[in-house]
PDB file of C-alpha atoms in Angstrom:
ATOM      1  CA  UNK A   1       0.000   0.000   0.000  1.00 45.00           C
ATOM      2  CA  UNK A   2       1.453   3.299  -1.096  1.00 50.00           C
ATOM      3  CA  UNK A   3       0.313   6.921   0.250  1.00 52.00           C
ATOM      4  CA  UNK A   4       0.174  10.205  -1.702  1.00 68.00           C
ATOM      5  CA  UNK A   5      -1.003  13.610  -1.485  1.00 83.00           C
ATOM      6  CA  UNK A   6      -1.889  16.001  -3.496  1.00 88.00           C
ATOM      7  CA  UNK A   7      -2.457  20.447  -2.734  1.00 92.00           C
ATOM      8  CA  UNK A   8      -4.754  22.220  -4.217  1.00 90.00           C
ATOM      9  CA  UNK A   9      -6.457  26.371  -3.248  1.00 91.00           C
ATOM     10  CA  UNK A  10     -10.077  26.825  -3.962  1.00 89.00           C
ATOM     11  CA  UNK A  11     -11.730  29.935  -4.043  1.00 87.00           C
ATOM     12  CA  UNK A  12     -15.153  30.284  -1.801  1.00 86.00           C
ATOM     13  CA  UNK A  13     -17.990  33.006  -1.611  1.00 76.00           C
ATOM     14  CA  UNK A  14     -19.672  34.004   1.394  1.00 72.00           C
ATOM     15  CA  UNK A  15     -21.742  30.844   1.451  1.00 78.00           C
ATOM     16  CA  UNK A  16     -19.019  28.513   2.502  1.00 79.00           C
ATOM     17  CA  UNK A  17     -21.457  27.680   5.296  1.00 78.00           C
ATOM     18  CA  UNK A  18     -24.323  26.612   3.308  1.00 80.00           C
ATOM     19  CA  UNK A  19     -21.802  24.196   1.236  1.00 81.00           C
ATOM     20  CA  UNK A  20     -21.105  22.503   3.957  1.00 83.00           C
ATOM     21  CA  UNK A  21     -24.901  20.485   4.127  1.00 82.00           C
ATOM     22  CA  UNK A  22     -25.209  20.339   0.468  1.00 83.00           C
ATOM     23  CA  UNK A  23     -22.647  17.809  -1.425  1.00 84.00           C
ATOM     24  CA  UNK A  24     -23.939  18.825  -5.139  1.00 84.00           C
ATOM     25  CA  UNK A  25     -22.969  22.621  -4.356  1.00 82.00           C
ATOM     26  CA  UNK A  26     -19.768  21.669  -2.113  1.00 85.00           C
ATOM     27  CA  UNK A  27     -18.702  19.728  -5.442  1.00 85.00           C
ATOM     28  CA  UNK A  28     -18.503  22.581  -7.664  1.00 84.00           C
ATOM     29  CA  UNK A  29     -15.608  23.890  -5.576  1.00 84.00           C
ATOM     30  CA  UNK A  30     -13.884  21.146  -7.179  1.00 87.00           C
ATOM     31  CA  UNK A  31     -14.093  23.015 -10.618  1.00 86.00           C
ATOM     32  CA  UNK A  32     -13.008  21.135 -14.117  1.00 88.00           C
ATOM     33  CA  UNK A  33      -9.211  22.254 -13.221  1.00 90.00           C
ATOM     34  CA  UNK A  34      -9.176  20.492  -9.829  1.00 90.00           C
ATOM     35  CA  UNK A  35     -10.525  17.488 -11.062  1.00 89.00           C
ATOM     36  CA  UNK A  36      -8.112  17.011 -14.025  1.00 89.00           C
ATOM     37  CA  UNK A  37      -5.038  17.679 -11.580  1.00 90.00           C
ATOM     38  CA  UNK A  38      -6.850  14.936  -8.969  1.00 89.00           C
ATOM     39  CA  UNK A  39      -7.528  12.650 -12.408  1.00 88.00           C
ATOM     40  CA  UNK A  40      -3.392  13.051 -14.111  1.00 87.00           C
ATOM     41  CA  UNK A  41      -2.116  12.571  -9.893  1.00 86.00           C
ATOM     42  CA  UNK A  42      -4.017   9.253  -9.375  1.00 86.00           C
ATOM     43  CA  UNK A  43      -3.665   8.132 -12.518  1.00 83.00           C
ATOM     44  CA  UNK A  44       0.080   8.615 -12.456  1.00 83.00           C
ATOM     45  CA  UNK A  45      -0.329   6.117  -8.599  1.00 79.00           C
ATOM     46  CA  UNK A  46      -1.793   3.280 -10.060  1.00 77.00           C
ATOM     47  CA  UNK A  47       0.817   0.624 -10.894  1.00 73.00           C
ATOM     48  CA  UNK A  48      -1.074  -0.850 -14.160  1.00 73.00           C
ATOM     49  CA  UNK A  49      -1.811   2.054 -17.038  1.00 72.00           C
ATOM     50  CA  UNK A  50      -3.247  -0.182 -19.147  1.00 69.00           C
ATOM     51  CA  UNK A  51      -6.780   0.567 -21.078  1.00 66.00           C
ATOM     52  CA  UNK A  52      -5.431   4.434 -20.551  1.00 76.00           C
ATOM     53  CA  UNK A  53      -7.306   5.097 -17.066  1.00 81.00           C
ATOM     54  CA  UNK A  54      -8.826   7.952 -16.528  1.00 81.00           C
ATOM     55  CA  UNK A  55     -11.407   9.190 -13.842  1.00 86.00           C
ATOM     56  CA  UNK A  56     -15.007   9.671 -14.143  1.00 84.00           C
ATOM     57  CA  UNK A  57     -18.465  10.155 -12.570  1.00 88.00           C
ATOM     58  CA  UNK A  58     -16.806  12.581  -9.625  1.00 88.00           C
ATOM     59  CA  UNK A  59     -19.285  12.903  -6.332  1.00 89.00           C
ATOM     60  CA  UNK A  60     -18.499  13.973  -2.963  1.00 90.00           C
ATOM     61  CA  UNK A  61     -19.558  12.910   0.488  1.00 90.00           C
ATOM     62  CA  UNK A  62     -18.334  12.527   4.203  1.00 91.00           C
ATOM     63  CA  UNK A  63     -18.331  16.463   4.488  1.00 91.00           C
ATOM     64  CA  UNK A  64     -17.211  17.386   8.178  1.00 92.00           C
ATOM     65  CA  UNK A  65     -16.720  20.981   9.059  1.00 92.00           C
ATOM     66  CA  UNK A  66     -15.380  22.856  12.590  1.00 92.00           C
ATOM     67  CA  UNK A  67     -16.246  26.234  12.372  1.00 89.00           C
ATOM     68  CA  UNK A  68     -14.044  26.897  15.730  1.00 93.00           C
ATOM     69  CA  UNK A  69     -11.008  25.781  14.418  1.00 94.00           C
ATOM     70  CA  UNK A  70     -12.192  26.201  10.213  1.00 92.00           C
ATOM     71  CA  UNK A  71     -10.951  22.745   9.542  1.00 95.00           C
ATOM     72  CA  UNK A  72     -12.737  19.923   7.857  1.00 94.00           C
ATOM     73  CA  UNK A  73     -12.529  16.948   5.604  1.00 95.00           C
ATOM     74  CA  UNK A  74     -14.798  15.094   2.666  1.00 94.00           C
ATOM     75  CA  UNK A  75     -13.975  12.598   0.063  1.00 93.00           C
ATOM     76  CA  UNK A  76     -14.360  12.416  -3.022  1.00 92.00           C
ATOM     77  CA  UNK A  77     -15.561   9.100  -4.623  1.00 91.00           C
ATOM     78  CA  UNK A  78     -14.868   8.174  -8.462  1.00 90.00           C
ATOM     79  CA  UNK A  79     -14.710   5.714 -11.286  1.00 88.00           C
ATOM     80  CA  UNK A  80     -11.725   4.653 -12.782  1.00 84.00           C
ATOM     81  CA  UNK A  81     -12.396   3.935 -16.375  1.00 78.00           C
ATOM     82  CA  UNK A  82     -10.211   1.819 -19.161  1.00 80.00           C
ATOM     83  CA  UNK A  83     -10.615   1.290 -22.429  1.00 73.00           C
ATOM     84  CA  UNK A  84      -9.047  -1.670 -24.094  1.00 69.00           C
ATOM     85  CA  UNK A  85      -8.193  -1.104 -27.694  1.00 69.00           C
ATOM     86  CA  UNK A  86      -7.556  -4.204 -29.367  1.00 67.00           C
ATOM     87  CA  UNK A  87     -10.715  -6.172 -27.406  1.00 64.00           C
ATOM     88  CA  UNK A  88     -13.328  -3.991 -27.300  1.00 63.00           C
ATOM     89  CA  UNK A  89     -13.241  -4.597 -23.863  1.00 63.00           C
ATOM     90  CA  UNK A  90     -14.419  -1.469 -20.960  1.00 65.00           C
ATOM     91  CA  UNK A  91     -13.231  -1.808 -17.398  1.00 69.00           C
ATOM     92  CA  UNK A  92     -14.630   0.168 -14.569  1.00 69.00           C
ATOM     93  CA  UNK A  93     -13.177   0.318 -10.524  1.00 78.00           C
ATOM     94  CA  UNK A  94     -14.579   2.458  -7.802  1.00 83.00           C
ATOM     95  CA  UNK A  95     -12.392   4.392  -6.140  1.00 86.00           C
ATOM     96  CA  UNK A  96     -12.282   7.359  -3.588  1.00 89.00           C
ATOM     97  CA  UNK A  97      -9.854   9.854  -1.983  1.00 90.00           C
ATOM     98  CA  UNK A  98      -9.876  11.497   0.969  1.00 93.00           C
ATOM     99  CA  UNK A  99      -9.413  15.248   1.659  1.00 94.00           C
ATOM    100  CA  UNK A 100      -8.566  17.656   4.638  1.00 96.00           C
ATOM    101  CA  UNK A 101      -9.213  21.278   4.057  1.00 95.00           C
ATOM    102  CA  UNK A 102      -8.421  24.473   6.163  1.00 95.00           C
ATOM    103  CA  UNK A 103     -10.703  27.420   5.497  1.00 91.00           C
ATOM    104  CA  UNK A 104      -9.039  30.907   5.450  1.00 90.00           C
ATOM    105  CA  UNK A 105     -10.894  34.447   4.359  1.00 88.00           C
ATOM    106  CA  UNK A 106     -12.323  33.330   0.855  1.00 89.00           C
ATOM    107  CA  UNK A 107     -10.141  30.566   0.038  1.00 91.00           C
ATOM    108  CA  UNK A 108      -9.911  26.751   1.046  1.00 92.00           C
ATOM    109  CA  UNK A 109      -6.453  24.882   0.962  1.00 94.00           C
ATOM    110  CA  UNK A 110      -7.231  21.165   0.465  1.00 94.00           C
ATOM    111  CA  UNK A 111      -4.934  18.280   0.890  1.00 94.00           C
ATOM    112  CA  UNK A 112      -5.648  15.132  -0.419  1.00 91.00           C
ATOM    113  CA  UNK A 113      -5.014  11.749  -0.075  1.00 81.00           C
ATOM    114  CA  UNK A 114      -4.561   8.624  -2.189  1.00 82.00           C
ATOM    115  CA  UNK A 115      -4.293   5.262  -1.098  1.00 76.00           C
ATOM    116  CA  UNK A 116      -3.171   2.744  -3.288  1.00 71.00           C
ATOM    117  CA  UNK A 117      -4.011  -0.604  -2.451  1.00 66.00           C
ATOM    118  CA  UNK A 118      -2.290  -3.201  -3.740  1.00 59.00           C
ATOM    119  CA  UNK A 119      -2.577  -7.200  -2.477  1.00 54.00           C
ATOM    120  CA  UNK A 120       0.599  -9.444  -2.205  1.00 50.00           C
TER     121      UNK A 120
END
């Protein structure tokens, strides 16, 4: 089993508090940008590249928030897709990765981590 991490700085309005009970709207912190750079760092983890992986179908749950110390974690689940060429042949895995996050003013840094598992 191997553990990385991965930093990334969001910008947040004034509603950071309503994200916090809403997954759908906490999710689009995670903008198209955030989600390639989580999609290239696991991808670049997993041991076997065949079928070109790539991530899909991002959601987010397990959002925690303390507004005393404005620290908090969630994780993101996705799929991990492949392709085969020469078969024809579509693979699918679930997958997830959890994040910490530290709220300061109107921005969020978020540190993530990936665990790969891997059976001996």
């Amino acid at each position: 089993m191997a553990e990385t991490a991965i930093q990334l700085t969001v910008a947040v309005d004034g509603n950071f508090d309503s994200l916090i009970d809403d997954s759908v709207q906490f999710s689009k912190l995670l903008g198209p940008e955030q989600r390639l750079l989580i999609d290239d760092h696991v991808v670049n983890q997993l041991e076997d590249k065949d079928g070109a992986p790539a991530l899909s179908d991002f959601s987010i749950g397990n959002i925690t928030f303390d507004r005393l110390s404005s620290k908090g974690s969630f994780r993101v689940h996705f799929k991990i897709s492949r392709q085969f060429c020469c078969s024809d042949i579509t693979s699918c895995q679930t997958d997830y990765m959890d994040f910490k996050f530290t709220k300061r003013g109107q921005k969020i840094d978020i540190t993530g981590s990936y665990v790969l598992w891997t059976i001996q």
